[in-house]
């Protein structure tokens, strides 16, 4: 669909000139499953303790989807809330992007299932896989369509049912992850600069730090692959931690440099919610004050592509940023992948 909206404001960022219409988040929404799994619940499943999980990660509880509750269900509910906040009807949506590593099925895409559930029959739809960085990758792709004038309204969703790929016998990983979804509606909003810049990066050399060996074309499901627990995620936690801190600091620093901003000018910093110690290290190295950082991982754990999407929605609804405030999102995940976005709210 070619939009007839006028090309008015242009977000121009020194060192990274953007042409075309500005693109704003005009509504956000989130959805987490009802079931809460606390650290003390986990003590009954693996050899762990609330004390270990809390001090090493900051996580107290996470949400776990029901057996008949899928990534597309969480994604659809988050999308409905974002659409309500934006005042957008299903038939106005031109494109749906779902960032996920836990699609309902290998194919068709979860985005197509969401399109059907929403009744967004005009929308094109596809999934995007950049692990925990997927939501920022998705926003960048979506905003390019709006900026160019190709599309008027893009729905970007980060959604996961990580409980379906977590090895519940592996205490190194099963305590970390949770399920949920977050969504935003992207449109041109006259008079607002919106998304100012996006940094994205990847390093496939380190793909084995965090991955799931089975289920793809390299290792399709066999009795042997299932018995060998190859269909669960694996992570080298300590090594991943180091790269997470470095990559998030450099992505955030580059995003601020492009916009010629100091960290003190950012109202709210929303990092990928993987580990409280990562958040604190990133905040400290960027020179941020603790009150600038938004953290909800104590309640949800690491929800991968949904993480910053849920956090963004919660921060907005909690009044952590007002129209015109500057917001910094910064992410890191499997791939390795990373990214940062500066937004004028
Ligand atoms: O979202 C993508 C990005 N993900 C991340 O960035 C996650 C990055 N990594 C981390 O957050 C941390 O590395 C973890 C939370 C995963 C682990 O924390 P750590 O301080 O790096 O611990 P560790 O892996 O070095 O393990 C320390 C000890 C080990 O015991 P030994 O070998 O020292 O005897 C582990 O076996 O803690 C043990 N351990 C546990 N103990 C109780 C590991 N998991 C648990 C557990 N409960 N759940």
XYZ file of C-alpha atoms and ligand atoms in Angstrom, residues 47-48 52 56-57 132 171-172 175-176 210 235 237-238 240-241 244 272 274-275 277-278 302 332-333, ligand 1:
73
model
C 19.084 -28.383 42.573
C 19.001 -24.628 43.031
C 21.507 -18.402 44.178
C 23.368 -14.283 40.424
C 20.538 -13.009 38.220
C 16.960 -11.539 22.075
C 19.790 -25.727 36.311
C 22.287 -23.561 34.402
C 16.036 -20.726 36.013
C 16.681 -17.872 33.587
C 23.889 -19.768 22.931
C 24.260 -21.582 26.811
C 26.647 -18.465 30.618
C 29.878 -16.902 31.799
C 27.892 -14.982 27.058
C 27.770 -12.618 30.023
C 26.643 -9.158 26.507
C 17.459 -6.511 27.434
C 18.854 -11.083 30.941
C 20.603 -10.555 34.245
C 24.328 -7.803 36.980
C 24.487 -7.171 33.210
C 14.660 -13.413 30.295
C 22.008 -8.537 23.099
C 21.347 -12.158 22.223
O 19.567 -13.434 26.563
C 20.777 -13.716 25.945
C 21.890 -13.270 26.748
N 21.986 -14.051 27.957
C 22.826 -13.629 28.865
O 23.420 -12.609 28.665
C 23.070 -14.483 30.080
C 24.497 -14.326 30.499
N 24.943 -15.142 31.603
C 24.488 -15.043 32.864
O 23.560 -14.323 33.140
C 25.241 -15.773 33.947
O 26.453 -16.270 33.422
C 24.436 -16.947 34.575
C 23.321 -16.413 35.423
C 23.893 -17.852 33.489
C 25.355 -17.785 35.483
O 25.960 -16.964 36.464
P 27.522 -17.072 36.743
O 27.824 -16.186 37.864
O 28.212 -16.807 35.431
O 27.669 -18.564 37.219
P 28.510 -19.750 36.559
O 27.888 -20.200 35.285
O 29.924 -19.351 36.525
O 28.292 -20.869 37.651
C 28.774 -20.713 38.980
C 28.367 -21.935 39.773
C 28.679 -23.258 39.098
O 29.112 -24.149 40.087
P 30.668 -24.504 40.247
O 31.097 -25.055 38.930
O 31.322 -23.173 40.561
O 30.666 -25.477 41.362
C 27.342 -23.704 38.576
O 27.239 -25.092 38.471
O 26.961 -21.917 40.011
C 26.409 -23.194 39.633
N 25.061 -22.980 39.155
C 23.985 -23.001 39.954
N 23.843 -23.206 41.291
C 22.609 -23.162 41.796
C 24.650 -22.720 37.898
N 23.317 -22.594 37.861
C 22.890 -22.765 39.127
C 21.627 -22.725 39.723
N 21.532 -22.930 41.051
N 20.501 -22.505 39.017
